[in-house]
Coordinates of C-alpha atoms and ligand atoms in Angstrom, one line a residue:
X1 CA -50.4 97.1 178.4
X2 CA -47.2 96.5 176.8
X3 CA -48.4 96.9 172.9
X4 CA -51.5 99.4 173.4
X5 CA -52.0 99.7 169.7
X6 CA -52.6 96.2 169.1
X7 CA -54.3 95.3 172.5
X8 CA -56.8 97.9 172.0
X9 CA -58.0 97.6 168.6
X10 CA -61.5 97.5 167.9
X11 CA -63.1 94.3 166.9
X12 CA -63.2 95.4 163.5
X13 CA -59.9 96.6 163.1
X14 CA -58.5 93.5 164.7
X15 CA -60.6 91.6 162.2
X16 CA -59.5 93.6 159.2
X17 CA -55.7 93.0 160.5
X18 CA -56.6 89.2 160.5
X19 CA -57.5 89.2 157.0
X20 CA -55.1 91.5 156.1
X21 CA -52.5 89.1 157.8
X22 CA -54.3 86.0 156.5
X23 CA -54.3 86.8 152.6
X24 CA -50.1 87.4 152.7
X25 CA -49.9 84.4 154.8
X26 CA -51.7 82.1 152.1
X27 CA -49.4 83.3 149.5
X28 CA -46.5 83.0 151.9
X29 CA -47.2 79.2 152.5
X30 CA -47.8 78.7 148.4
X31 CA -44.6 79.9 147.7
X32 CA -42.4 78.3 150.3
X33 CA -43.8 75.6 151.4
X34 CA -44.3 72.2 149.1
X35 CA -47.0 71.0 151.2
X36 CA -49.4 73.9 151.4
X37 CA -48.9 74.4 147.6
X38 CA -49.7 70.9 147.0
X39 CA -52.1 71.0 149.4
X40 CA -54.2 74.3 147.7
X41 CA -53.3 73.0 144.2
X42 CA -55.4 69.6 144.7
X43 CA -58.2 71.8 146.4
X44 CA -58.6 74.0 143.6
X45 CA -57.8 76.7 145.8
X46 CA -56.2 79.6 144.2
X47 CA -53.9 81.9 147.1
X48 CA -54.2 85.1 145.2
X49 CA -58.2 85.2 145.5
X50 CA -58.8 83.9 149.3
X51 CA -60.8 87.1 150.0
X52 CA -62.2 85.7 152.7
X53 CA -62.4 82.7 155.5
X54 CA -64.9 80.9 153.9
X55 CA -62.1 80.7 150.8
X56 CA -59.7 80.1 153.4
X57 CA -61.9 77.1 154.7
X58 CA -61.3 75.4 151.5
X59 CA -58.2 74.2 152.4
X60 CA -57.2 71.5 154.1
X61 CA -56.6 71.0 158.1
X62 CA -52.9 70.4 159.0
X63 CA -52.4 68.3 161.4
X64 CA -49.7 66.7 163.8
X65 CA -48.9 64.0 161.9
X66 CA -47.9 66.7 159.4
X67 CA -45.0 67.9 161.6
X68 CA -44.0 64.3 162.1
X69 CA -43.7 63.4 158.1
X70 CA -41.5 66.6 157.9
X71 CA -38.7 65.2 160.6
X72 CA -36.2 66.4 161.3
X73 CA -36.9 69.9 160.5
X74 CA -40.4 70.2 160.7
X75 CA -42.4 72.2 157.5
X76 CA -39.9 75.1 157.1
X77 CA -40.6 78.2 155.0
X78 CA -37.0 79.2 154.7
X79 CA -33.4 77.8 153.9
X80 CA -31.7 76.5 157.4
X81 CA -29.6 79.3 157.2
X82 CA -31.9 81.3 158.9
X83 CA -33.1 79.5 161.5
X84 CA -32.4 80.9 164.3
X85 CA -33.6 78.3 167.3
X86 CA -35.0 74.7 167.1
X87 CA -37.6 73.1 170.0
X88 CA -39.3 70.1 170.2
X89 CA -42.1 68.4 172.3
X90 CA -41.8 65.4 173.9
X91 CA -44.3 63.5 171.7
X92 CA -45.4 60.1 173.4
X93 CA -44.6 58.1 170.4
X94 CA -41.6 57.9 168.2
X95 CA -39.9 60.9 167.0
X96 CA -40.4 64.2 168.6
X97 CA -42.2 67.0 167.2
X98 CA -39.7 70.1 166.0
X99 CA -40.8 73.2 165.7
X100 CA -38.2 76.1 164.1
X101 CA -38.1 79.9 164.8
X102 CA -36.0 82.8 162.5
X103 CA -35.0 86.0 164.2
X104 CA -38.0 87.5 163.6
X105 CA -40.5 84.5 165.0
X106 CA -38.3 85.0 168.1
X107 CA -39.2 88.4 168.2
X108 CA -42.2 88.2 167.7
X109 CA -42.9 85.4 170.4
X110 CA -40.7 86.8 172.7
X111 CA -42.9 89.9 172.4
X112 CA -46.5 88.7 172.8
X113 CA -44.9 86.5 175.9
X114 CA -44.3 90.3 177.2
X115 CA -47.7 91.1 176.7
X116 CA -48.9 87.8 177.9
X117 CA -47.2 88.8 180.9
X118 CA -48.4 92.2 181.2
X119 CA -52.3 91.4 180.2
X120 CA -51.8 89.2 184.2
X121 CA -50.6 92.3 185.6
X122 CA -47.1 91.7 185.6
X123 CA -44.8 95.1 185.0
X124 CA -41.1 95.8 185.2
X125 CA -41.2 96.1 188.7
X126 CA -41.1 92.3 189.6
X127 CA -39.3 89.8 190.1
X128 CA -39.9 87.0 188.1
X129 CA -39.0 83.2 189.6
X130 CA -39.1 80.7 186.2
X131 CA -39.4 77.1 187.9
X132 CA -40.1 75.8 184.0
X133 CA -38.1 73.4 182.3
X134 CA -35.4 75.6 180.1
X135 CA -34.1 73.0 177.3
X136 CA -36.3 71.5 174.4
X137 CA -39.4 72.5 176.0
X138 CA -41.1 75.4 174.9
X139 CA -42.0 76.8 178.6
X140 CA -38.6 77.7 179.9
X141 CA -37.2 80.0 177.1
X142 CA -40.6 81.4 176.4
X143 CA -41.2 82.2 180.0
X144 CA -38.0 83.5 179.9
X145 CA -37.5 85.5 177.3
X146 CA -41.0 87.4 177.4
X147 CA -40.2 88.6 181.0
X148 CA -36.8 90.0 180.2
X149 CA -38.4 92.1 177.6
X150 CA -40.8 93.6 179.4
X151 CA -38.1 94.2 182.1
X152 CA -38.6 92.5 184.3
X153 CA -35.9 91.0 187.1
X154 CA -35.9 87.4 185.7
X155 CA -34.6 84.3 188.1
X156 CA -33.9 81.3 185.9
X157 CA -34.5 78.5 188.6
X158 CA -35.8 76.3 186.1
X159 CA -37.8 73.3 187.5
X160 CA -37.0 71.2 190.1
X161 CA -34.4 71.3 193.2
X162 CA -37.7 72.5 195.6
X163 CA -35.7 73.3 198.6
X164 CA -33.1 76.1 196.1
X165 CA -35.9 76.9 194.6
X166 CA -37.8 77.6 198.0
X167 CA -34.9 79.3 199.2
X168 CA -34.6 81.8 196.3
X169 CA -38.4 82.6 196.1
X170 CA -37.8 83.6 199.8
X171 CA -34.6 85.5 199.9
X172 CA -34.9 87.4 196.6
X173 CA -38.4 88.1 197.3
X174 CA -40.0 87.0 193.9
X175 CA -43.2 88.3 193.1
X176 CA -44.1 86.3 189.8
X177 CA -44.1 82.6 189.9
X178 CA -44.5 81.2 186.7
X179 CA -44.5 77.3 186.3
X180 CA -46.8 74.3 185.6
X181 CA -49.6 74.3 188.2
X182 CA -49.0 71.0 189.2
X183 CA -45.7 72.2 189.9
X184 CA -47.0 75.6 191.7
X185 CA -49.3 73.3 194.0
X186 CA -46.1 71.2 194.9
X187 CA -44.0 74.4 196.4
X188 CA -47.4 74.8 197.9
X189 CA -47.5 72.0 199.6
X190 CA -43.5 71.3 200.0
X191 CA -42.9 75.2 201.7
X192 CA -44.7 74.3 205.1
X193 CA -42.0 70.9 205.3
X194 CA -39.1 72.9 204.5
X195 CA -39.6 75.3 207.5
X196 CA -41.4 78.1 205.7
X197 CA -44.6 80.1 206.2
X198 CA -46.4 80.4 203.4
X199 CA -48.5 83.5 204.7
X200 CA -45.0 85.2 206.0
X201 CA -41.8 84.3 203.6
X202 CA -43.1 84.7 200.3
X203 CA -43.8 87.3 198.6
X204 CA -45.8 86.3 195.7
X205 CA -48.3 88.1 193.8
X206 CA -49.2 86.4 190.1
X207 CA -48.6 83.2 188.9
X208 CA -48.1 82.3 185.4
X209 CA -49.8 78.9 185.2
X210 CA -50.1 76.7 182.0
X211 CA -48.7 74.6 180.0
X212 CA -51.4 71.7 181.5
X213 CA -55.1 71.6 181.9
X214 CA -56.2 72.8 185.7
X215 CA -59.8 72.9 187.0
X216 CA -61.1 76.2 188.6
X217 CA -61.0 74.0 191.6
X218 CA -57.1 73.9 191.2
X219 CA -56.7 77.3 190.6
X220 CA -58.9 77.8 193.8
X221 CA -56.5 75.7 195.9
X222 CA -53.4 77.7 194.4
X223 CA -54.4 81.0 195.4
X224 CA -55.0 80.4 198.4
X225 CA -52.4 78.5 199.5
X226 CA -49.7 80.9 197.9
X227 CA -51.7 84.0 198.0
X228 CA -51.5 85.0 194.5
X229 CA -53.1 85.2 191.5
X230 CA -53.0 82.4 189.4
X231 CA -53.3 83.2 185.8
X232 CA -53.8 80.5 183.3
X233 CA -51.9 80.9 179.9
X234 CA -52.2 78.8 176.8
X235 CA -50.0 77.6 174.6
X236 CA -48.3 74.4 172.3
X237 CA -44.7 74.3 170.4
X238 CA -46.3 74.3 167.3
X239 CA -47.8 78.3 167.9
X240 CA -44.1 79.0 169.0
X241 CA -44.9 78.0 172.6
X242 CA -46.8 79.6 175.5
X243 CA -48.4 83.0 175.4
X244 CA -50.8 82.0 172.2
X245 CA -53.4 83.1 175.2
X246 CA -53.8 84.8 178.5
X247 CA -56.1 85.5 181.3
X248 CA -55.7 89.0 181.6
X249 CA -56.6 90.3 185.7
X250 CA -60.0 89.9 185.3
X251 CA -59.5 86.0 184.8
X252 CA -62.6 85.4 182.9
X253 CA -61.3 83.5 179.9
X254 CA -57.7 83.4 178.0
X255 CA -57.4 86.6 175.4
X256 CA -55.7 84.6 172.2
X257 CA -53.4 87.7 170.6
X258 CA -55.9 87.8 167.5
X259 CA -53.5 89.9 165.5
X260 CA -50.9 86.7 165.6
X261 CA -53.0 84.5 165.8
X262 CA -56.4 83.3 163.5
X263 CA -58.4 80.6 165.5
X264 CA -61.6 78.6 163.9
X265 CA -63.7 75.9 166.2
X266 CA -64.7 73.1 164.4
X267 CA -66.6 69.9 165.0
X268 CA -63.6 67.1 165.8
X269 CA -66.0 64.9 163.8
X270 CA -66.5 65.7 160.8
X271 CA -64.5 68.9 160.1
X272 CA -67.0 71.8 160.2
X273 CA -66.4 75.2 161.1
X274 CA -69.1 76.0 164.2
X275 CA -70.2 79.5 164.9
X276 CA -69.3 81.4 167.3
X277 CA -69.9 80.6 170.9
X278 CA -70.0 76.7 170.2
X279 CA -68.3 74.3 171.8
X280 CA -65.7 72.0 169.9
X281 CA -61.9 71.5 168.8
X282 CA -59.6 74.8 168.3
X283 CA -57.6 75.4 164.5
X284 CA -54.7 77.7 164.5
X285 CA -53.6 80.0 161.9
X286 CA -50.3 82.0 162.1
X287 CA -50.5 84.9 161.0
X288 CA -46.9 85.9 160.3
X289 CA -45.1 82.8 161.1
X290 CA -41.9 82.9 159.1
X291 CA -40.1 79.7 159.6
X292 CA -42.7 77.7 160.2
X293 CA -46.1 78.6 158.6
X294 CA -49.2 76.8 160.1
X295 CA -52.3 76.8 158.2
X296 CA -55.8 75.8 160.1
X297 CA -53.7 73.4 162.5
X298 CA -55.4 71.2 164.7
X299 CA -55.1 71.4 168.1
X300 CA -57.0 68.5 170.0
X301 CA -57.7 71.3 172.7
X302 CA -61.7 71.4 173.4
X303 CA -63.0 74.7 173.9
X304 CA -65.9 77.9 173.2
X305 CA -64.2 80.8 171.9
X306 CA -65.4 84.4 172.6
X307 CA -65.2 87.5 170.5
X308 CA -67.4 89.2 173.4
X309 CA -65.6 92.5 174.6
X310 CA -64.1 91.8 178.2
X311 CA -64.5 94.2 180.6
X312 CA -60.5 94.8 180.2
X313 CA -61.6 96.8 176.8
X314 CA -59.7 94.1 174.9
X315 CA -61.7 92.4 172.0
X316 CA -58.9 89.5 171.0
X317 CA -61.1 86.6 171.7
X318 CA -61.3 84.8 174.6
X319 CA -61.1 80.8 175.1
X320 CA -63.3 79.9 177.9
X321 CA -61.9 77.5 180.2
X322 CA -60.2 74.7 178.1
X323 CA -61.5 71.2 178.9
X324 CA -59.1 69.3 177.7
X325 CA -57.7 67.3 174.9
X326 CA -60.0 65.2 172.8
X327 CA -57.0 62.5 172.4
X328 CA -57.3 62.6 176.4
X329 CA -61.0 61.7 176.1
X330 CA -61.4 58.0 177.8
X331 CA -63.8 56.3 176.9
X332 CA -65.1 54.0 180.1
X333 CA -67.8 51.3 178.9
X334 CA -68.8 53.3 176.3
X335 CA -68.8 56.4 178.8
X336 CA -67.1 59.6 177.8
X337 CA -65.0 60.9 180.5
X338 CA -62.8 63.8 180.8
X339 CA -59.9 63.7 183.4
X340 CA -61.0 67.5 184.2
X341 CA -64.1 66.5 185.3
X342 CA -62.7 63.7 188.1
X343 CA -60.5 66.9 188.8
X344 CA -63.5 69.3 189.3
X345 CA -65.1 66.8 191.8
X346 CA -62.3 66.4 193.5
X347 CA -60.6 69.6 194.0
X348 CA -64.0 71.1 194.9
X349 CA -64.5 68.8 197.6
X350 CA -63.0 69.0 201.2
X351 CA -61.0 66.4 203.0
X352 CA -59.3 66.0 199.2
X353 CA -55.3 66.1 199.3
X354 CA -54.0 68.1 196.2
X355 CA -52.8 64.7 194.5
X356 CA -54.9 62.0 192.8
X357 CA -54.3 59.7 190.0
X358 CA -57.0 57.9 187.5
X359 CA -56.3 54.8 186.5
X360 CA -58.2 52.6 183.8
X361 CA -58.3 48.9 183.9
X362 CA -59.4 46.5 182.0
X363 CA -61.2 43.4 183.2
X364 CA -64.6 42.4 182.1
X365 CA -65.2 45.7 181.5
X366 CA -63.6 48.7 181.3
X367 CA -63.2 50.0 184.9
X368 CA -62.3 53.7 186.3
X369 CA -59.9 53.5 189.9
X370 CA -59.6 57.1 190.9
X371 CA -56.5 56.8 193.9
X372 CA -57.1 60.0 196.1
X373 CA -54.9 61.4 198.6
X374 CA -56.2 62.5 201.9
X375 CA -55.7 66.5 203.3
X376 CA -53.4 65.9 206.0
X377 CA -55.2 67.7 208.4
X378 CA -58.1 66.6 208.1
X379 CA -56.8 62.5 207.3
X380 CA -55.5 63.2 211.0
X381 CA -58.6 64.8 212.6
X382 CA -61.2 62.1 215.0
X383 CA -63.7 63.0 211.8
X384 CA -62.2 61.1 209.6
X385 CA -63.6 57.9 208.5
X386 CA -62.3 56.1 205.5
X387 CA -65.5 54.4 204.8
X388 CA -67.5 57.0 204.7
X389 CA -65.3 59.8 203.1
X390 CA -64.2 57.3 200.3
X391 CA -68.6 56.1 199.7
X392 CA -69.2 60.3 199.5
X393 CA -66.2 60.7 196.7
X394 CA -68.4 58.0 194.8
X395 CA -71.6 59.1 195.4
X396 CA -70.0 62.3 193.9
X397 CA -68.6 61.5 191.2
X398 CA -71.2 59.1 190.3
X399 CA -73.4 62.1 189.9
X400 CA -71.2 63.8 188.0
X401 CA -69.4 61.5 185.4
X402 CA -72.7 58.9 185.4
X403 CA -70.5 56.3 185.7
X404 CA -69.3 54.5 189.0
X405 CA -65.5 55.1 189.6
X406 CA -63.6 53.2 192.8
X407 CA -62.5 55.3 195.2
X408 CA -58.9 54.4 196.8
X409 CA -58.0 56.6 199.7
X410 CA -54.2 57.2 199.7
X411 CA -52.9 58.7 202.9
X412 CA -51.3 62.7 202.3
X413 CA -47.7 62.2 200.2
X414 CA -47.9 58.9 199.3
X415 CA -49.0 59.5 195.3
X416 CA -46.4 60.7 193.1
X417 CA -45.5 64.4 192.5
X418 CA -44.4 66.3 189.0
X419 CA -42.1 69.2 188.4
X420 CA -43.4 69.6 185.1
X421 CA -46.8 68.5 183.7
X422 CA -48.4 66.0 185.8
X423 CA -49.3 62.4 184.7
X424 CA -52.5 61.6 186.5
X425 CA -53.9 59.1 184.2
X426 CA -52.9 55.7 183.6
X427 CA -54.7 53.8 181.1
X428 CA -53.5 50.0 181.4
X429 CA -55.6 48.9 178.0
X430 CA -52.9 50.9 176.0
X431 CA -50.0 49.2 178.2
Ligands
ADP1 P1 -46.0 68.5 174.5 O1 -46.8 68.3 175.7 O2 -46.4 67.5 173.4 O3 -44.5 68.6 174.7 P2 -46.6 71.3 174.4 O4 -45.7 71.4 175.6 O5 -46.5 72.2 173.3 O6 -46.4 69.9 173.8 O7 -48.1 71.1 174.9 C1 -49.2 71.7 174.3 C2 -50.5 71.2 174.9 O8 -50.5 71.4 176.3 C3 -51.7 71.9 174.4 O9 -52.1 71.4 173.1 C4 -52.7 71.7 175.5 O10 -53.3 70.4 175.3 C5 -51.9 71.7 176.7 N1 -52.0 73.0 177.4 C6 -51.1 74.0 177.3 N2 -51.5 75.0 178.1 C7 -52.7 74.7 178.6 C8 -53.6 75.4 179.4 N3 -53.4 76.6 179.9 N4 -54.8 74.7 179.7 C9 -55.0 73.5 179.3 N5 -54.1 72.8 178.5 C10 -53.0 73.4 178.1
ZN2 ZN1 -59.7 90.9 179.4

């Protein structure tokens, strides 16, 4: 563990520390920040008596739009001066979303990225390969930064250039990969054409996988074809960047570092907090942002959250597997379908190449095309029949997702590939 104290503390203790954390934040935010005072003014909300979350409930969600209505700085807590590092997210729309960091919010992400690290197993013996994008995006510095304080070697390959990037991972014998998993699958997959042996050349142990929703499927495929252990780790701009949450080795759920951070589930609806255990949208509190507080922000991201002990003596609560965004809900003749789901059926079926795509038309009716590529081996084996492989996808996924889906067999590398977060759906009603 790289920050025993914290990691182990009791539920209790890490509760306390949440409260503890929580009340000076709430005062925090008054003070600085326009909005939240505004904000906990017009709710009657008073932030020297928030004793409690259900005081703390009182006040209102903050949401993305927030972040956009405060360009170009974002809400800031503290004069320019003392900002030490700006990001931003791509944001499909308009302006891009900045997020700002002082010396200390550096150090402090910088330092649960460490831990992030360590909680997969990761120490200051490896050799850590970063394929993810260093510049605006979160991924790269955070990735970066977090390794080179827990000590580790750190290769800053960035993403892209696959056959470099091949070539390093071979001849400095990297042991971490950490990069998107659609991007991990592509190495996968592009190693064999560039000469290389997956079983023999590499010598990979973890992966640091995130930044993009994966299926267990996925993560299935991954391991095996680069013999590690993938590790999926959570995180968005907003909450500094990755490392909000981790799998730690016994990859059964994403520890979120409670002492940072304060998460709620509520119904995307109508605003309620749900208890424990039930499924529904993730809020964020930071607990000791300084640049750029973030009261009960809302993610989008669909998930149960745990505050069961794991059987890595950790109690920071645990996101189970996160489904996906509710923005990336589509809704198919009054169907609702998550592009996770067409992912689990696919990935956990044989004869299915790594790459697929969704794609939502509109005719009469709203109609799902799911374009599928075809294993190589297996699109090149006497068993294959087109006909029949591509009625079994249906019958599938029919069975799963209760609505009928076209099935268009693609043969192997003929769908796009990502170096950073794949784009697998295209929805032509919004183009
Ligand atoms: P943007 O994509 O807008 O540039 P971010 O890079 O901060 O912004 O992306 C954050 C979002 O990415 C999260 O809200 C979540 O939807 C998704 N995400 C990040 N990590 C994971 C993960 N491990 N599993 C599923 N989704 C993830
Ligand atoms: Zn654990």
């Amino acid at each position: 563990m790289f920050d025993p104290e914290i990691e182990m503390l009791s539920k209790e203790k890490l509760q306390e520390l949440q409260l503890e954390r929580l009340k000076k934040m709430v005062k925090y935010a008054y003070n600085n920040v326009p909005m939240y005072r505004k904000r906990m003014d017009d709710a009657g909300v008073n932030p020297t008596k928030v004793a409690n979350l259900d005081d703390f409930a009182k006040i209102s969600f903050t949401k993305k739009d927030d972040l956009r209505d405060h360009y170009p700085y974002g809400i800031r807590a503290v004069p320019l001066v003392q900002i030490n590092r700006l990001h931003a997210s791509s944001g499909t729309t308009g302006k891009p979303t900045v997020v700002s960091y002082t010396e200390n919010d550096l150090r402090t992400w910088g330092r649960l990225m460490a831990r992030t690290y360590a909680a997969a197993g990761v120490t200051r013996e490896d050799i850590v390969q970063n394929a993810y994008g260093y510049g605006l995006f979160t991924g790269g510095l955070g990735f970066h930064y977090g390794a080179e304080i827990l000590g580790c070697t750190v290769i800053p390959t960035a993403t892209g250039n696959t056959k470099r990037q091949l070539m390093m991972a071979k001849d400095m014998g990297s042991t971490v990969l950490a990069a998107t998993p659609s991007y991990a699958m592509y190495l996968a997959e592009a190693a064999p054409k560039e000469g290389y042996d997956l079983q023999k050349d590499f010598k990979f142990k973890i992966g640091m996988f995130g930044a993009e929703p994966w299926s267990e499927e996925a993560r299935q495929r991954i391991q095996n074809a680069l013999g590690l252990r993938a590790h999926d780790v959570y995180g968005m701009s907003e909450l500094y960047g990755p490392g909000v949450a981790v799998e730690c080795i016994h990859q059964n759920g994403l520890h979120i570092w409670g002492d940072e951070f304060l998460v709620e589930v509520i119904d995307p609806d109508t605003g309620e907090v749900l208890p424990e255990g039930s499924y529904g949208e993730m809020v964020f509190t930071m607990l000791t942002r300084e640049a750029m507080p973030l009261l009960r922000y809302r993610t989008r991201d669909l998930a149960t959250v745990t505050w069961e002990e794991c059987e890595c003596d950790r109690f920071h609560p645990r996101i189970m597997r996160i489904k996906g965004r509710s923005d990336d809900m589509l809704i198919i003749g009054g169907v609702n379908v998550f592009p996770s789901q067409v992912e689990t059926v696919l990935m956990g079926m044989e004869g299915v190449g790594d790459q697929y795509q969704i794609i939502i038309d509109r005719d009469i009716l709203d109609k799902l095309q799911v374009k599928v590529e075809v294993d190589e081996k297996f699109f090149k084996s006497p068993d294959y029949n087109a006909a029949k492989f591509a009625k079994k996808l249906v019958d599938e996924m029919t069975a799963v997702m209760t609505i009928r889906a076209n099935v268009e067999l693609m043969a192997p590398g003929t769908l796009p590939r990502t170096e950073g977060k794949a784009k697998r759906v295209i929805d032509l009603r919004k183009e």
